[in-house]
Structure formats: structure tokens, C-alpha cells
mmCIF file of C-alpha atoms in Angstrom:
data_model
loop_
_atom_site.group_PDB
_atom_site.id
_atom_site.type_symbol
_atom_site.label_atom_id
_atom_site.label_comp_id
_atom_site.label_asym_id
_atom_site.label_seq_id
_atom_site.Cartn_x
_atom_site.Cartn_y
_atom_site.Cartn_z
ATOM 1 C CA UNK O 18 4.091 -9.282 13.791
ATOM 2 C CA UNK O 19 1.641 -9.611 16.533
ATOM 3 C CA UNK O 20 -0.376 -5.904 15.820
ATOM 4 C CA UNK O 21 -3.674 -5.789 16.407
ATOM 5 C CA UNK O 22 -3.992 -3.400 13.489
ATOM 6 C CA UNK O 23 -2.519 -1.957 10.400
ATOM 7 C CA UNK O 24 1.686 -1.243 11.209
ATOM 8 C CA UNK O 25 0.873 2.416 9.419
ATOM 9 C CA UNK O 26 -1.663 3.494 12.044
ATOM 10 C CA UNK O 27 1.201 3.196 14.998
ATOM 11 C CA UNK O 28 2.046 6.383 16.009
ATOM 12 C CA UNK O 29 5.692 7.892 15.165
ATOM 13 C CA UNK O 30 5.897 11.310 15.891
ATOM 14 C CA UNK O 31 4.059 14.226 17.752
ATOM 15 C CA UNK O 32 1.054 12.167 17.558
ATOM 16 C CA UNK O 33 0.739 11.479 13.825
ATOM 17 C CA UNK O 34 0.815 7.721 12.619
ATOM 18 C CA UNK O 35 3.249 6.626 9.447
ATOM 19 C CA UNK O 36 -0.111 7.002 7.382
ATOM 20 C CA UNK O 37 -0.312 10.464 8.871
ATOM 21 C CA UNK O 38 3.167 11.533 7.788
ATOM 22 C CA UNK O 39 2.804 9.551 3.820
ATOM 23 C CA UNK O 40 -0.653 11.403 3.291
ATOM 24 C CA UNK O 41 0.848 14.632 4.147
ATOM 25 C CA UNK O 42 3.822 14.146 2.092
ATOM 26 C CA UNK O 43 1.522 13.042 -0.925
ATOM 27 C CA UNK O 44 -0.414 16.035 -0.286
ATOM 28 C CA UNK O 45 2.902 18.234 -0.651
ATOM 29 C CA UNK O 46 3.987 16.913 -3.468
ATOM 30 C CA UNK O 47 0.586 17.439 -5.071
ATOM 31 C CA UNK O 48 0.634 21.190 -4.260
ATOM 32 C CA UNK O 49 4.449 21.920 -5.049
ATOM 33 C CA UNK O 50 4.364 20.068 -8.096
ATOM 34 C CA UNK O 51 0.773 20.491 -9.497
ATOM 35 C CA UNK O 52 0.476 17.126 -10.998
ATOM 36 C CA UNK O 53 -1.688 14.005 -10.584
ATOM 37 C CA UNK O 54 -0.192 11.826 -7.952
ATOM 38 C CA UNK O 55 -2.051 9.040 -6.620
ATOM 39 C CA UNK O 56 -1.372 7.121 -2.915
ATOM 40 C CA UNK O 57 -2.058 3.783 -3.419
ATOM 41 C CA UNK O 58 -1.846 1.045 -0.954
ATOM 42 C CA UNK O 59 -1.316 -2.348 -0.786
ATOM 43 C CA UNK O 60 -3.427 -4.024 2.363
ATOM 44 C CA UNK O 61 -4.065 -7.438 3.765
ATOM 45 C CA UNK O 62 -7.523 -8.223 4.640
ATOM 46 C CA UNK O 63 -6.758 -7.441 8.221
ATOM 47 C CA UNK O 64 -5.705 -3.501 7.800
ATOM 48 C CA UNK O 65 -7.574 -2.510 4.612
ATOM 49 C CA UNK O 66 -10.930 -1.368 6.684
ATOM 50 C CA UNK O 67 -8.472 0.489 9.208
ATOM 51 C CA UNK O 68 -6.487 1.936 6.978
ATOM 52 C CA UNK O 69 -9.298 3.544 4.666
ATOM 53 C CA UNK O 70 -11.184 4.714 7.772
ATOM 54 C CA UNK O 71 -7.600 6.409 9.229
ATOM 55 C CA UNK O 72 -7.134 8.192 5.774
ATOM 56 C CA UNK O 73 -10.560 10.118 5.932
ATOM 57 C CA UNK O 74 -9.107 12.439 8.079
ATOM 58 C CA UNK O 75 -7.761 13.653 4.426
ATOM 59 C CA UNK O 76 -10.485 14.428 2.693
ATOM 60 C CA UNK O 77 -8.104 15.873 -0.459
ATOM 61 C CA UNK O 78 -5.900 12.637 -0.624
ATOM 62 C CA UNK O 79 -8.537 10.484 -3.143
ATOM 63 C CA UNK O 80 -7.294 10.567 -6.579
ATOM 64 C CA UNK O 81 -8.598 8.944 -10.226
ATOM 65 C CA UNK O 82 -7.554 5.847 -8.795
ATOM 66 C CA UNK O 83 -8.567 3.348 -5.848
ATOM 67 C CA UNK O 84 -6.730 4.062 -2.781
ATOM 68 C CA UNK O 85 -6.184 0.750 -2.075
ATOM 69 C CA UNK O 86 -6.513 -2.949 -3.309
ATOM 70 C CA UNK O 87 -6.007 -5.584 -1.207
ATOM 71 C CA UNK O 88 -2.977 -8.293 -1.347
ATOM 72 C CA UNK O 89 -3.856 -12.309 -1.694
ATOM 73 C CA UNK O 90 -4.021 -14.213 1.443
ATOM 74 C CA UNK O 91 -2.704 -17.788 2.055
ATOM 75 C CA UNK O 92 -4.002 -20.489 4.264
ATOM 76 C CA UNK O 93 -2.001 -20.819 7.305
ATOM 77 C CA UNK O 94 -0.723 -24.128 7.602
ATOM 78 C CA UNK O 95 0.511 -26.693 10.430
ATOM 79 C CA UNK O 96 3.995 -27.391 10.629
ATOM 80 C CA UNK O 97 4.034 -30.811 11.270
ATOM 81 C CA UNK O 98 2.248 -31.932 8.282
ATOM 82 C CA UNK O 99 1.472 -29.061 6.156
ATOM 83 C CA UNK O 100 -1.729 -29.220 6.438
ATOM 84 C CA UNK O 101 -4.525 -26.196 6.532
ATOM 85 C CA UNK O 102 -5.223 -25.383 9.992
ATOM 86 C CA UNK O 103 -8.849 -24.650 11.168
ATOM 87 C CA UNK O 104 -10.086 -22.959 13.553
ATOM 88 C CA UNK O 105 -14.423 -22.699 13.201
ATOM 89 C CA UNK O 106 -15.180 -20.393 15.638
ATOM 90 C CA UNK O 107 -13.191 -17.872 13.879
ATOM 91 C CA UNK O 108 -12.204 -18.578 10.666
ATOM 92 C CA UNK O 109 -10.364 -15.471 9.962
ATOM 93 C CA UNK O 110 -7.223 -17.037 11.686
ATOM 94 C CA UNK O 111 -6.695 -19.611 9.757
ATOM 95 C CA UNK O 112 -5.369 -17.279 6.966
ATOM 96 C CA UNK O 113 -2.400 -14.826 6.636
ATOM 97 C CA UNK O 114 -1.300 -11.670 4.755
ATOM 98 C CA UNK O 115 1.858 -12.665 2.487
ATOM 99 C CA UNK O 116 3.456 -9.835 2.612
ATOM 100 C CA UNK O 117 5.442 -7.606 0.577
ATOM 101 C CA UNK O 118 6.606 -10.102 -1.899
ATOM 102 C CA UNK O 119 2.651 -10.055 -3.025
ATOM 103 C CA UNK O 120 2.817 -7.055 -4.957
ATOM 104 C CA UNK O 121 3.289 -7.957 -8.384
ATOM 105 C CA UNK O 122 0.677 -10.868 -8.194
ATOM 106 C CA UNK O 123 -1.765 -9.122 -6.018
ATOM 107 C CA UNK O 124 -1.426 -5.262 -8.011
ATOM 108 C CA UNK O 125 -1.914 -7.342 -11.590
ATOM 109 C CA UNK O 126 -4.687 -9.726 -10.027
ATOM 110 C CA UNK O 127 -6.779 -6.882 -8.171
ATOM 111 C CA UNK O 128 -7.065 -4.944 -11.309
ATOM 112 C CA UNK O 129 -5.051 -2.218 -10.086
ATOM 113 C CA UNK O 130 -2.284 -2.501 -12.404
ATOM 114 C CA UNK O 131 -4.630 -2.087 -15.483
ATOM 115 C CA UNK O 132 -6.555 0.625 -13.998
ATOM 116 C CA UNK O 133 -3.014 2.698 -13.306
ATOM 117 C CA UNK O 134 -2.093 2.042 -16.648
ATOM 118 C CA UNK O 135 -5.440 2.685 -18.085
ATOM 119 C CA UNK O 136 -5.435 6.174 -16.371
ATOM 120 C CA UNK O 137 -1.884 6.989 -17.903
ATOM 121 C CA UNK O 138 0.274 6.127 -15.188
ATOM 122 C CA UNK O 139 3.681 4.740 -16.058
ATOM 123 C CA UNK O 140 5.611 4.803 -12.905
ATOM 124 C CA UNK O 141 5.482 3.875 -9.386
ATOM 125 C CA UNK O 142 7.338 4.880 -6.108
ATOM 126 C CA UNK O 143 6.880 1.865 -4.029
ATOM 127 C CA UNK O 144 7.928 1.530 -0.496
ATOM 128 C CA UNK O 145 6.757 -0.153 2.765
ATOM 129 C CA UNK O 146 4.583 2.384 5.129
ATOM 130 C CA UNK O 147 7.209 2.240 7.977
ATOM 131 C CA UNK O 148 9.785 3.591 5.998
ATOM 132 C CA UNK O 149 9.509 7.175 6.318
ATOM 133 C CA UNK O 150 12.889 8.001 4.871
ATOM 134 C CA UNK O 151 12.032 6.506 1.362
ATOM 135 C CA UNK O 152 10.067 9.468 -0.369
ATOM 136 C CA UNK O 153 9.554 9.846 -3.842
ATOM 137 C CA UNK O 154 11.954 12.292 -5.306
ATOM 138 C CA UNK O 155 10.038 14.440 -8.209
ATOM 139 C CA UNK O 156 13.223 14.742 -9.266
ATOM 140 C CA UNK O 157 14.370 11.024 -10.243
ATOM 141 C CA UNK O 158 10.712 10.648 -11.822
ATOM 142 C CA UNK O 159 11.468 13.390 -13.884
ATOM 143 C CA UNK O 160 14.345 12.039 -15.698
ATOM 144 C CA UNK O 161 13.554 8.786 -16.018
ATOM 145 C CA UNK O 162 10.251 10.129 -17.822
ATOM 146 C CA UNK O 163 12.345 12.542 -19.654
ATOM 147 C CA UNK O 164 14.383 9.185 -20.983
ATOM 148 C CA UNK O 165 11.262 7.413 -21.582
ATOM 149 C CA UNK O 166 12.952 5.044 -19.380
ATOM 150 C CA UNK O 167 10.672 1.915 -18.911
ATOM 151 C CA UNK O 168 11.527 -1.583 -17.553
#
């Protein structure tokens, strides 16, 4: 996308970022609904640092859970051959993020699945940080753990 940092950490409204406005909402939820509810996040290797340091302005948002695991990264490749492309005097570009489709492989193969599940956790809200009108509804949780509803 061409940022220079983590998409979350642009600001959106009356100076708070999209991280701002989730961590606040997670926070809510917390206190309305008194139970354990973790924000986890999904991060490349370019916004994880960023987006750890931003979220220490909430000192109350850690949880029994990592905040964060990373996603997998994929060597960037040149399009006339396919080949890796290298660049030695920063090798940090010649890899990308692969986005949102990453979750399943990267949550199982960070571990994070498995500690989730480990520490009781049976559902997930998932949603991309720049979409501010997706927010978990306590209310939809509710009855699909009422129906034992699994996938």
C-alpha cells in the first residue's frame, strides 16, 4: 500500500488512530460485560514493533494471551522470471506481508491458535483494523455459545 507504517496507526478521528478506537472498544466491552476478552492481532514483520509500542498507551488492554503474533512473509519475486529479488544493502525489501488471507496458516503456525484454545477460548471476532464498523456484537457470541455452535 505504500505506508510507511502499520495502516492502524493512521489517524481517523479527533486525533485517535483505528488502533485507538479498537482498544477502546475492547476496553468497553470488557467493563460492560465483565468477561475475559482478549485483542489479538495479526502483524507483518513491518508493523508488529509499531503496533505494540502504539498500544502501551493502554496499559489495561493485555490479556492471558499474546497481543499479537506475527503473519508469514513471502519472498518478493521478479516478474519477468519469477525469480527472488535481492536487494543486499537492505534485505528487508526483498520480502512482503501476505496479507489477510494468512490467517489461518500464520494463527495455527505462530502457536496462537493452541494457546487461545489452551486458555478456553472458542470463538473469534475477526476483522481487518480499518474497519471500524465491524464490532463484535456480545450479543451474536452469546447465542452461538448458548447453541454450542462450533464450525
Amino acid at each position: 500500500m505504500g505506508l510507511t507504517r502499520a495502516k492502524s496507526l493512521l489517524m481517523v478521528k479527533d486525533g485517535l488512530t483505528f488502533l485507538d478506537v479498537i482498544a477502546r472498544q475492547v476496553l468497553r466491552v470488557r467493563r460492560q460485560s465483565g468477561v475475559r476478552l482478549p485483542l489479538v492481532l495479526m502483524n507483518s514483520f513491518a508493523t508488529h514493533d509499531d503496533t505494540l509500542a502504539a498500544l502501551d498507551r493502554y496499559p489495561d488492554i493485555s490479556a492471558d494471551v499474546p497481543l499479537a503474533f506475527l503473519q508469514n512473509k513471502f519472498p518478493k519475486l521478479w516478474p519477468n522470471d519469477l525469480r527472488p529479488m535481492s536487494w543486499p544493502a537492505n534485505p528487508a525489501l526483498e520480502w512482503a506481508p501476505p496479507g489477510h488471507g494468512d490467517l489461518y496458516t500464520a494463527i495455527v503456525g505462530s502457536g496462537m491458535l493452541k494457546t487461545l484454545l489452551d486458555r478456553g477460548y472458542r470463538y473469534a471476532f475477526v476483522s481487518n483494523s480499518d474497519n471500524l464498523g465491524a464490532t463484535l456484537a456480545p450479543r451474536i457470541l452469546s447465542w452461538f455459545a448458548a447453541r454450542r455452535c462450533r464450525s
